[in-house]
PDB file of C-alpha atoms in Angstrom:
ATOM      1  CA  MET A   1     117.055  70.978  86.411  1.00 66.00           C
ATOM      2  CA  LYS A   2     118.386  73.416  88.994  1.00 68.00           C
ATOM      3  CA  SER A   3     117.806  72.359  92.585  1.00 78.00           C
ATOM      4  CA  ILE A   4     115.176  74.388  94.415  1.00 82.00           C
ATOM      5  CA  ASP A   5     116.443  76.159  97.520  1.00 89.00           C
ATOM      6  CA  PRO A   6     113.764  77.679  99.807  1.00 89.00           C
ATOM      7  CA  LYS A   7     116.127  80.544 100.637  1.00 92.00           C
ATOM      8  CA  ASP A   8     115.805  81.785  97.057  1.00 94.00           C
ATOM      9  CA  PHE A   9     112.109  82.468  97.567  1.00 97.00           C
ATOM     10  CA  LYS A  10     111.872  83.296 101.262  1.00 97.00           C
ATOM     11  CA  VAL A  11     111.220  86.915 102.237  1.00 98.00           C
ATOM     12  CA  VAL A  12     113.853  87.892 104.810  1.00 97.00           C
ATOM     13  CA  GLU A  13     114.169  91.584 104.007  1.00 97.00           C
ATOM     14  CA  LYS A  14     112.048  94.302 102.466  1.00 97.00           C
ATOM     15  CA  ILE A  15     111.049  93.448  98.889  1.00 98.00           C
ATOM     16  CA  LYS A  16     109.591  95.204  95.863  1.00 98.00           C
ATOM     17  CA  LEU A  17     107.330  92.942  93.832  1.00 98.00           C
ATOM     18  CA  LYS A  18     108.183  94.693  90.576  1.00 97.00           C
ATOM     19  CA  ASP A  19     111.801  93.601  91.011  1.00 97.00           C
ATOM     20  CA  ILE A  20     110.936  89.915  91.487  1.00 97.00           C
ATOM     21  CA  PRO A  21     110.495  87.721  88.378  1.00 97.00           C
ATOM     22  CA  THR A  22     107.185  86.012  87.706  1.00 98.00           C
ATOM     23  CA  LEU A  23     108.866  83.341  85.586  1.00 96.00           C
ATOM     24  CA  LEU A  24     111.819  81.203  86.618  1.00 90.00           C
ATOM     25  CA  SER A  25     114.241  80.375  83.828  1.00 82.00           C
ATOM     26  CA  VAL A  26     114.922  76.633  83.992  1.00 80.00           C
ATOM     27  CA  LYS A  27     116.114  74.085  81.471  1.00 77.00           C
ATOM     28  CA  ALA A  28     113.327  71.547  81.881  1.00 78.00           C
ATOM     29  CA  ASP A  29     110.195  70.564  80.009  1.00 83.00           C
ATOM     30  CA  ASP A  30     106.787  69.995  81.613  1.00 82.00           C
ATOM     31  CA  ASP A  31     107.318  66.230  81.853  1.00 84.00           C
ATOM     32  CA  GLU A  32     110.494  66.696  83.874  1.00 88.00           C
ATOM     33  CA  LYS A  33     108.783  69.189  86.193  1.00 89.00           C
ATOM     34  CA  GLU A  34     105.893  66.779  86.741  1.00 90.00           C
ATOM     35  CA  GLU A  35     108.314  63.931  87.441  1.00 92.00           C
ATOM     36  CA  LYS A  36     110.102  66.059  90.029  1.00 92.00           C
ATOM     37  CA  LEU A  37     106.763  66.982  91.594  1.00 94.00           C
ATOM     38  CA  ASP A  38     105.683  63.328  91.743  1.00 94.00           C
ATOM     39  CA  LYS A  39     108.772  62.448  93.772  1.00 94.00           C
ATOM     40  CA  VAL A  40     108.198  65.244  96.271  1.00 95.00           C
ATOM     41  CA  GLN A  41     104.483  64.358  96.501  1.00 94.00           C
ATOM     42  CA  ALA A  42     105.392  60.838  97.589  1.00 94.00           C
ATOM     43  CA  LYS A  43     107.800  62.135 100.245  1.00 95.00           C
ATOM     44  CA  LEU A  44     105.223  64.585 101.609  1.00 95.00           C
ATOM     45  CA  SER A  45     102.587  61.861 101.712  1.00 94.00           C
ATOM     46  CA  ASP A  46     104.875  59.606 103.760  1.00 94.00           C
ATOM     47  CA  LEU A  47     105.777  62.504 106.035  1.00 95.00           C
ATOM     48  CA  GLN A  48     102.123  63.320 106.604  1.00 94.00           C
ATOM     49  CA  ASP A  49     101.437  59.733 107.731  1.00 94.00           C
ATOM     50  CA  VAL A  50     104.276  59.970 110.250  1.00 95.00           C
ATOM     51  CA  MET A  51     103.104  63.406 111.413  1.00 95.00           C
ATOM     52  CA  TYR A  52      99.586  62.045 111.912  1.00 95.00           C
ATOM     53  CA  ALA A  53     100.932  59.294 114.173  1.00 94.00           C
ATOM     54  CA  HIS A  54     103.281  61.709 115.983  1.00 95.00           C
ATOM     55  CA  ASN A  55     100.287  63.966 116.724  1.00 95.00           C
ATOM     56  CA  LYS A  56     102.162  66.977 118.078  1.00 96.00           C
ATOM     57  CA  TYR A  57     102.412  69.385 115.131  1.00 97.00           C
ATOM     58  CA  SER A  58      99.916  70.699 112.637  1.00 98.00           C
ATOM     59  CA  VAL A  59     100.780  72.480 109.385  1.00 98.00           C
ATOM     60  CA  LEU A  60      99.070  75.519 107.899  1.00 98.00           C
ATOM     61  CA  ILE A  61      99.771  76.300 104.247  1.00 98.00           C
ATOM     62  CA  CYS A  62      98.553  79.751 103.181  1.00 98.00           C
ATOM     63  CA  LEU A  63      98.096  80.500  99.479  1.00 98.00           C
ATOM     64  CA  GLN A  64      97.561  84.003  98.146  1.00 98.00           C
ATOM     65  CA  GLY A  65      97.652  85.364  94.626  1.00 97.00           C
ATOM     66  CA  MET A  66      95.697  87.289  92.036  1.00 97.00           C
ATOM     67  CA  ASP A  67      92.853  85.650  90.106  1.00 95.00           C
ATOM     68  CA  THR A  68      94.129  82.871  87.777  1.00 96.00           C
ATOM     69  CA  SER A  69      97.452  82.573  89.648  1.00 97.00           C
ATOM     70  CA  GLY A  70      96.888  78.812  89.920  1.00 96.00           C
ATOM     71  CA  LYS A  71      95.941  78.290  93.578  1.00 97.00           C
ATOM     72  CA  ASP A  72      93.234  75.677  92.938  1.00 95.00           C
ATOM     73  CA  SER A  73      95.265  73.537  90.550  1.00 95.00           C
ATOM     74  CA  LEU A  74      98.313  73.795  92.803  1.00 97.00           C
ATOM     75  CA  ILE A  75      96.316  72.387  95.715  1.00 97.00           C
ATOM     76  CA  ARG A  76      94.995  69.569  93.544  1.00 95.00           C
ATOM     77  CA  GLU A  77      98.412  68.571  92.209  1.00 95.00           C
ATOM     78  CA  VAL A  78     100.656  69.091  95.243  1.00 95.00           C
ATOM     79  CA  PHE A  79      98.449  67.368  97.817  1.00 94.00           C
ATOM     80  CA  LYS A  80      96.741  64.669  95.752  1.00 91.00           C
ATOM     81  CA  GLU A  81      98.834  61.851  97.279  1.00 90.00           C
ATOM     82  CA  PHE A  82      97.888  62.788 100.842  1.00 91.00           C
ATOM     83  CA  ASN A  83      95.672  60.535 102.908  1.00 90.00           C
ATOM     84  CA  PRO A  84      92.313  62.386 102.902  1.00 89.00           C
ATOM     85  CA  ARG A  85      92.080  62.081 106.682  1.00 89.00           C
ATOM     86  CA  GLY A  86      95.246  64.155 107.055  1.00 91.00           C
ATOM     87  CA  VAL A  87      94.540  67.238 104.954  1.00 94.00           C
ATOM     88  CA  VAL A  88      91.690  69.729 104.659  1.00 95.00           C
ATOM     89  CA  VAL A  89      91.263  72.703 102.306  1.00 96.00           C
ATOM     90  CA  HIS A  90      89.429  75.903 103.202  1.00 96.00           C
ATOM     91  CA  SER A  91      88.522  78.489 100.550  1.00 95.00           C
ATOM     92  CA  PHE A  92      87.677  81.778 102.190  1.00 95.00           C
ATOM     93  CA  LYS A  93      85.218  83.804 100.155  1.00 92.00           C
ATOM     94  CA  THR A  94      82.982  86.740 101.119  1.00 93.00           C
ATOM     95  CA  PRO A  95      82.164  86.398 104.846  1.00 95.00           C
ATOM     96  CA  THR A  96      78.742  84.942 105.622  1.00 96.00           C
ATOM     97  CA  SER A  97      76.259  86.682 107.911  1.00 96.00           C
ATOM     98  CA  THR A  98      77.280  84.301 110.712  1.00 97.00           C
ATOM     99  CA  GLU A  99      80.963  85.027 110.200  1.00 97.00           C
ATOM    100  CA  LEU A 100      80.310  88.762 110.265  1.00 97.00           C
ATOM    101  CA  GLU A 101      78.831  88.370 113.747  1.00 97.00           C
ATOM    102  CA  HIS A 102      82.350  87.532 114.954  1.00 98.00           C
ATOM    103  CA  ASP A 103      85.717  89.242 114.631  1.00 97.00           C
ATOM    104  CA  TYR A 104      87.395  88.824 111.249  1.00 98.00           C
ATOM    105  CA  LEU A 105      89.877  86.191 112.468  1.00 98.00           C
ATOM    106  CA  TRP A 106      87.220  83.921 113.997  1.00 98.00           C
ATOM    107  CA  ARG A 107      86.492  81.938 110.843  1.00 98.00           C
ATOM    108  CA  HIS A 108      90.213  81.327 110.388  1.00 98.00           C
ATOM    109  CA  TYR A 109      90.714  80.189 113.977  1.00 97.00           C
ATOM    110  CA  ILE A 110      87.987  77.562 113.722  1.00 97.00           C
ATOM    111  CA  ALA A 111      89.476  76.280 110.433  1.00 98.00           C
ATOM    112  CA  LEU A 112      92.943  75.695 111.873  1.00 98.00           C
ATOM    113  CA  PRO A 113      94.268  72.144 111.451  1.00 97.00           C
ATOM    114  CA  GLU A 114      94.105  69.573 114.210  1.00 97.00           C
ATOM    115  CA  LYS A 115      97.346  68.092 115.512  1.00 97.00           C
ATOM    116  CA  GLY A 116      98.811  65.679 112.992  1.00 96.00           C
ATOM    117  CA  LYS A 117      97.045  67.310 110.041  1.00 97.00           C
ATOM    118  CA  PHE A 118      97.659  69.769 107.219  1.00 97.00           C
ATOM    119  CA  ALA A 119      95.285  72.603 106.390  1.00 98.00           C
ATOM    120  CA  ILE A 120      95.465  74.670 103.220  1.00 98.00           C
ATOM    121  CA  PHE A 121      93.935  78.122 103.237  1.00 98.00           C
ATOM    122  CA  ASN A 122      93.019  79.050  99.659  1.00 96.00           C
ATOM    123  CA  ARG A 123      92.893  82.789 100.149  1.00 94.00           C
ATOM    124  CA  THR A 124      93.514  83.515 103.780  1.00 97.00           C
ATOM    125  CA  HIS A 125      93.222  85.901 106.696  1.00 98.00           C
ATOM    126  CA  TYR A 126      95.299  88.262 104.531  1.00 98.00           C
ATOM    127  CA  GLU A 127      92.197  89.070 102.504  1.00 97.00           C
ATOM    128  CA  ASN A 128      91.395  91.319 105.459  1.00 97.00           C
ATOM    129  CA  VAL A 129      94.333  93.596 104.605  1.00 98.00           C
ATOM    130  CA  LEU A 130      94.218  93.132 100.827  1.00 98.00           C
ATOM    131  CA  VAL A 131      90.706  93.124  99.387  1.00 97.00           C
ATOM    132  CA  THR A 132      89.520  95.392 102.174  1.00 97.00           C
ATOM    133  CA  ARG A 133      92.313  97.854 101.422  1.00 97.00           C
ATOM    134  CA  VAL A 134      91.269  98.015  97.777  1.00 97.00           C
ATOM    135  CA  HIS A 135      87.577  98.043  98.737  1.00 97.00           C
ATOM    136  CA  PRO A 136      87.503  99.625 102.225  1.00 97.00           C
ATOM    137  CA  GLU A 137      83.701  99.795 102.133  1.00 97.00           C
ATOM    138  CA  TYR A 138      83.696  96.041 102.833  1.00 97.00           C
ATOM    139  CA  ILE A 139      84.891  96.790 106.372  1.00 97.00           C
ATOM    140  CA  LEU A 140      81.574  98.461 107.121  1.00 97.00           C
ATOM    141  CA  GLY A 141      79.914  95.039 106.978  1.00 96.00           C
ATOM    142  CA  GLU A 142      81.892  94.067 110.100  1.00 97.00           C
ATOM    143  CA  ASN A 143      79.857  96.590 112.124  1.00 97.00           C
ATOM    144  CA  LEU A 144      82.847  97.681 114.189  1.00 98.00           C
ATOM    145  CA  PRO A 145      82.662 100.232 117.029  1.00 97.00           C
ATOM    146  CA  GLY A 146      83.769 103.676 115.912  1.00 96.00           C
ATOM    147  CA  ILE A 147      83.725 102.774 112.196  1.00 97.00           C
ATOM    148  CA  GLU A 148      80.772 104.543 110.628  1.00 97.00           C
ATOM    149  CA  SER A 149      82.294 105.268 107.205  1.00 97.00           C
ATOM    150  CA  VAL A 150      85.448 104.570 105.223  1.00 97.00           C
ATOM    151  CA  ASP A 151      86.781 107.909 106.470  1.00 97.00           C
ATOM    152  CA  ASP A 152      87.160 106.274 109.888  1.00 98.00           C
ATOM    153  CA  LEU A 153      89.645 103.737 108.493  1.00 98.00           C
ATOM    154  CA  THR A 154      92.802 105.530 109.502  1.00 97.00           C
ATOM    155  CA  PRO A 155      96.406 104.348 108.983  1.00 97.00           C
ATOM    156  CA  ASP A 156      96.339 103.219 112.623  1.00 98.00           C
ATOM    157  CA  PHE A 157      93.385 100.948 111.868  1.00 98.00           C
ATOM    158  CA  TRP A 158      95.380  99.076 109.229  1.00 98.00           C
ATOM    159  CA  LYS A 159      98.541  99.096 111.374  1.00 98.00           C
ATOM    160  CA  ASN A 160      96.583  97.458 114.196  1.00 98.00           C
ATOM    161  CA  ARG A 161      95.110  94.868 111.855  1.00 98.00           C
ATOM    162  CA  ILE A 162      98.563  93.886 110.610  1.00 98.00           C
ATOM    163  CA  GLU A 163      99.715  93.600 114.229  1.00 98.00           C
ATOM    164  CA  GLN A 164      96.694  91.412 115.038  1.00 98.00           C
ATOM    165  CA  ILE A 165      97.562  89.070 112.162  1.00 98.00           C
ATOM    166  CA  ASN A 166     101.174  88.837 113.337  1.00 98.00           C
ATOM    167  CA  ASN A 167      99.980  88.045 116.859  1.00 98.00           C
ATOM    168  CA  PHE A 168      97.560  85.414 115.522  1.00 98.00           C
ATOM    169  CA  GLU A 169     100.358  83.643 113.664  1.00 98.00           C
ATOM    170  CA  LYS A 170     102.781  83.933 116.579  1.00 98.00           C
ATOM    171  CA  HIS A 171     100.219  82.393 118.904  1.00 98.00           C
ATOM    172  CA  ILE A 172      99.452  79.376 116.738  1.00 98.00           C
ATOM    173  CA  CYS A 173     103.139  78.777 115.966  1.00 98.00           C
ATOM    174  CA  GLN A 174     103.992  78.783 119.668  1.00 98.00           C
ATOM    175  CA  ASN A 175     101.328  76.120 120.123  1.00 97.00           C
ATOM    176  CA  GLY A 176     102.589  73.663 117.532  1.00 97.00           C
ATOM    177  CA  THR A 177     101.329  74.899 114.158  1.00 98.00           C
ATOM    178  CA  ILE A 178     103.962  75.129 111.415  1.00 98.00           C
ATOM    179  CA  VAL A 179     103.033  78.038 109.132  1.00 98.00           C
ATOM    180  CA  MET A 180     104.213  78.589 105.563  1.00 98.00           C
ATOM    181  CA  LYS A 181     102.767  81.377 103.410  1.00 98.00           C
ATOM    182  CA  PHE A 182     103.056  81.434  99.621  1.00 98.00           C
ATOM    183  CA  TYR A 183     102.367  84.353  97.325  1.00 98.00           C
ATOM    184  CA  LEU A 184     101.922  83.131  93.738  1.00 98.00           C
ATOM    185  CA  HIS A 185     103.563  85.950  91.811  1.00 98.00           C
ATOM    186  CA  LEU A 186     101.722  86.282  88.487  1.00 98.00           C
ATOM    187  CA  SER A 187     102.375  88.846  85.757  1.00 98.00           C
ATOM    188  CA  LYS A 188      99.516  90.983  84.508  1.00 97.00           C
ATOM    189  CA  GLU A 189     100.143  89.760  80.945  1.00 98.00           C
ATOM    190  CA  GLU A 190      99.945  86.105  81.976  1.00 98.00           C
ATOM    191  CA  GLN A 191      96.708  86.808  83.784  1.00 97.00           C
ATOM    192  CA  ARG A 192      95.314  88.394  80.606  1.00 96.00           C
ATOM    193  CA  GLN A 193      96.180  85.278  78.624  1.00 96.00           C
ATOM    194  CA  ARG A 194      94.641  82.951  81.201  1.00 95.00           C
ATOM    195  CA  LEU A 195      91.422  84.963  81.305  1.00 95.00           C
ATOM    196  CA  LEU A 196      91.279  84.846  77.518  1.00 94.00           C
ATOM    197  CA  ARG A 197      91.658  81.059  77.578  1.00 92.00           C
ATOM    198  CA  ARG A 198      88.670  80.849  79.893  1.00 93.00           C
ATOM    199  CA  LEU A 199      86.631  82.628  77.235  1.00 93.00           C
ATOM    200  CA  GLU A 200      88.077  80.824  74.226  1.00 91.00           C
ATOM    201  CA  GLU A 201      88.008  77.244  75.567  1.00 87.00           C
ATOM    202  CA  GLU A 202      84.436  76.115  76.131  1.00 86.00           C
ATOM    203  CA  LYS A 203      85.319  73.643  78.875  1.00 87.00           C
ATOM    204  CA  HIS A 204      86.787  76.524  80.901  1.00 85.00           C
ATOM    205  CA  ASN A 205      83.973  79.024  80.279  1.00 88.00           C
ATOM    206  CA  TRP A 206      82.465  78.330  83.694  1.00 87.00           C
ATOM    207  CA  LYS A 207      85.592  79.700  85.385  1.00 85.00           C
ATOM    208  CA  PHE A 208      85.157  83.165  83.884  1.00 87.00           C
ATOM    209  CA  SER A 209      83.401  85.934  85.766  1.00 86.00           C
ATOM    210  CA  PRO A 210      83.032  89.567  84.690  1.00 87.00           C
ATOM    211  CA  GLY A 211      84.124  90.379  88.231  1.00 85.00           C
ATOM    212  CA  ASP A 212      87.591  89.118  87.307  1.00 86.00           C
ATOM    213  CA  LEU A 213      87.936  91.995  84.854  1.00 92.00           C
ATOM    214  CA  LYS A 214      86.741  94.484  87.447  1.00 91.00           C
ATOM    215  CA  GLU A 215      89.358  93.354  89.960  1.00 93.00           C
ATOM    216  CA  ARG A 216      92.023  93.335  87.233  1.00 95.00           C
ATOM    217  CA  GLY A 217      91.431  97.070  86.961  1.00 96.00           C
ATOM    218  CA  TYR A 218      92.772  97.439  90.505  1.00 97.00           C
ATOM    219  CA  TRP A 219      95.994  95.566  89.715  1.00 97.00           C
ATOM    220  CA  ASP A 220      98.399  98.308  90.834  1.00 98.00           C
ATOM    221  CA  GLU A 221      96.547  98.795  94.108  1.00 98.00           C
ATOM    222  CA  TYR A 222      96.633  95.076  94.827  1.00 98.00           C
ATOM    223  CA  MET A 223     100.367  94.979  94.155  1.00 98.00           C
ATOM    224  CA  LYS A 224     100.873  97.875  96.543  1.00 98.00           C
ATOM    225  CA  TYR A 225      98.978  96.204  99.375  1.00 98.00           C
ATOM    226  CA  TYR A 226     100.413  92.744  98.743  1.00 98.00           C
ATOM    227  CA  GLU A 227     103.885  94.224  98.967  1.00 98.00           C
ATOM    228  CA  GLU A 228     103.047  96.057 102.172  1.00 98.00           C
ATOM    229  CA  ALA A 229     101.442  93.009 103.803  1.00 98.00           C
ATOM    230  CA  ILE A 230     104.291  90.671 102.862  1.00 98.00           C
ATOM    231  CA  ASN A 231     106.948  93.090 104.077  1.00 98.00           C
ATOM    232  CA  LYS A 232     105.219  93.583 107.430  1.00 98.00           C
ATOM    233  CA  THR A 233     104.285  89.973 108.165  1.00 98.00           C
ATOM    234  CA  SER A 234     107.127  87.760 106.943  1.00 98.00           C
ATOM    235  CA  THR A 235     108.613  86.494 110.188  1.00 98.00           C
ATOM    236  CA  LEU A 236     110.981  83.725 111.276  1.00 96.00           C
ATOM    237  CA  HIS A 237     108.087  81.645 112.586  1.00 96.00           C
ATOM    238  CA  ALA A 238     105.646  82.393 109.743  1.00 98.00           C
ATOM    239  CA  PRO A 239     107.638  83.298 106.611  1.00 98.00           C
ATOM    240  CA  TRP A 240     106.385  84.375 103.207  1.00 98.00           C
ATOM    241  CA  TYR A 241     107.700  82.746 100.042  1.00 98.00           C
ATOM    242  CA  ILE A 242     107.266  84.539  96.721  1.00 98.00           C
ATOM    243  CA  VAL A 243     106.813  81.922  94.014  1.00 98.00           C
ATOM    244  CA  PRO A 244     107.007  82.783  90.289  1.00 97.00           C
ATOM    245  CA  ALA A 245     103.591  81.740  88.960  1.00 98.00           C
ATOM    246  CA  ASP A 246     103.641  82.318  85.194  1.00 97.00           C
ATOM    247  CA  ASP A 247     104.633  78.653  84.765  1.00 96.00           C
ATOM    248  CA  LYS A 248     102.062  76.559  86.663  1.00 95.00           C
ATOM    249  CA  GLU A 249     104.037  73.309  86.584  1.00 94.00           C
ATOM    250  CA  MET A 250     107.115  75.017  87.966  1.00 95.00           C
ATOM    251  CA  SER A 251     105.244  76.895  90.679  1.00 96.00           C
ATOM    252  CA  ARG A 252     103.682  73.647  91.922  1.00 96.00           C
ATOM    253  CA  TYR A 253     107.057  71.978  92.159  1.00 95.00           C
ATOM    254  CA  ILE A 254     108.591  74.979  93.940  1.00 96.00           C
ATOM    255  CA  VAL A 255     105.858  75.052  96.574  1.00 97.00           C
ATOM    256  CA  ALA A 256     106.038  71.290  97.141  1.00 96.00           C
ATOM    257  CA  LYS A 257     109.830  71.342  97.413  1.00 96.00           C
ATOM    258  CA  ILE A 258     109.807  74.246  99.867  1.00 97.00           C
ATOM    259  CA  ILE A 259     107.265  72.478 102.080  1.00 97.00           C
ATOM    260  CA  TRP A 260     109.357  69.304 102.023  1.00 96.00           C
ATOM    261  CA  GLU A 261     112.644  71.078 102.760  1.00 96.00           C
ATOM    262  CA  GLU A 262     111.147  73.081 105.620  1.00 96.00           C
ATOM    263  CA  MET A 263     109.383  70.070 107.150  1.00 96.00           C
ATOM    264  CA  LYS A 264     112.644  68.097 107.136  1.00 95.00           C
ATOM    265  CA  LYS A 265     113.999  70.574 109.670  1.00 95.00           C
ATOM    266  CA  HIS A 266     111.555  69.213 112.260  1.00 96.00           C
ATOM    267  CA  THR A 267     113.646  66.147 113.039  1.00 95.00           C
ATOM    268  CA  ASP A 268     111.563  65.309 116.118  1.00 95.00           C
ATOM    269  CA  ILE A 269     108.627  64.248 113.945  1.00 95.00           C
ATOM    270  CA  LYS A 270     108.842  60.475 114.223  1.00 94.00           C
ATOM    271  CA  GLU A 271     106.476  57.544 114.505  1.00 91.00           C
ATOM    272  CA  PRO A 272     105.753  56.819 118.183  1.00 89.00           C
ATOM    273  CA  GLU A 273     107.513  53.823 119.681  1.00 86.00           C
ATOM    274  CA  MET A 274     105.713  50.911 121.273  1.00 85.00           C
ATOM    275  CA  ASP A 275     105.562  51.218 125.057  1.00 87.00           C
ATOM    276  CA  GLU A 276     107.995  49.032 127.015  1.00 86.00           C
ATOM    277  CA  LYS A 277     105.355  46.737 128.518  1.00 89.00           C
ATOM    278  CA  THR A 278     103.825  45.944 125.127  1.00 89.00           C
ATOM    279  CA  ALA A 279     107.251  45.531 123.510  1.00 86.00           C
ATOM    280  CA  ALA A 280     108.312  43.087 126.236  1.00 90.00           C
ATOM    281  CA  ASN A 281     105.342  40.848 125.440  1.00 90.00           C
ATOM    282  CA  ILE A 282     105.454  41.079 121.656  1.00 89.00           C
ATOM    283  CA  GLU A 283     106.370  37.419 121.183  1.00 90.00           C
ATOM    284  CA  LEU A 284     103.469  36.389 123.392  1.00 89.00           C
ATOM    285  CA  TYR A 285     101.037  38.465 121.324  1.00 89.00           C
ATOM    286  CA  LYS A 286     102.414  37.011 118.082  1.00 89.00           C
ATOM    287  CA  LYS A 287     102.009  33.502 119.442  1.00 87.00           C
ATOM    288  CA  GLU A 288      98.451  34.259 120.504  1.00 87.00           C
ATOM    289  CA  LEU A 289      97.590  35.643 117.077  1.00 87.00           C
ATOM    290  CA  GLY A 290      99.304  32.700 115.423  1.00 86.00           C
ATOM    291  CA  GLU A 291      96.840  30.227 116.870  1.00 69.00           C
ATOM    292  CA  LYS A 292      94.075  29.203 114.512  1.00 64.00           C
ATOM    293  CA  VAL A 293      90.515  30.085 115.414  1.00 55.00           C
ATOM    294  CA  LYS A 294      88.689  26.916 116.500  1.00 56.00           C
TER     295      LYS A 294
END
């Protein structure tokens, strides 16, 4: 199977989503893709243990995509070998009343990973320039000064919000958080088929919501705002990767491989060495521990 190169998916110039494939043509069956994923999982798990001991960096993985794009299953499969103490997943849904009493980035700040840990945002701070662009009336729930109706949401409002998100990511990156953002690029036809499977297969019925069909009706608008957000917020320190998502097994492997390849660049992540005083007395400690308890 063709080697995965992060550069093939990284957004480094202005893109048009309609020109980017949602399915990667590879000569590999599902078993081979899963085998490849298993190998990368093991490497990431080992790396996470070292990063936990190193305790200087944290990693934020951001996942965005339309309904049924495979975010939940990707999290389950890519990170299942991680030590539970080293990874936490946050799924950001409709803001709670408490969250609405703060600025829109507050709930994302408090969910940021501790040093030595990974955090996965399943839907992210980008919902605030995606869902709210499609449904601007949601902004009114934030009770912002000067915003009395959707007519007050000018182009400058959205420009400022994009700038705030860029500043948020710049700030956390400068303070030791490694940020990688993945857009799972799903075709509208594949989404239709996945929604149908939720209705046809009884064990998946619980996943279906009529609201999914409502949001599907805004597909073109979502594509417009995804494209705009990605183009304006893919930076050197917090890049976007557009991952073909029509093939779930392949998209999982691509995301895992990109994370691994990008993390390898941080060559300073190493297990801490024993301090000189302790190292000088190591034989003494071994001798002491070698004595039988009386």
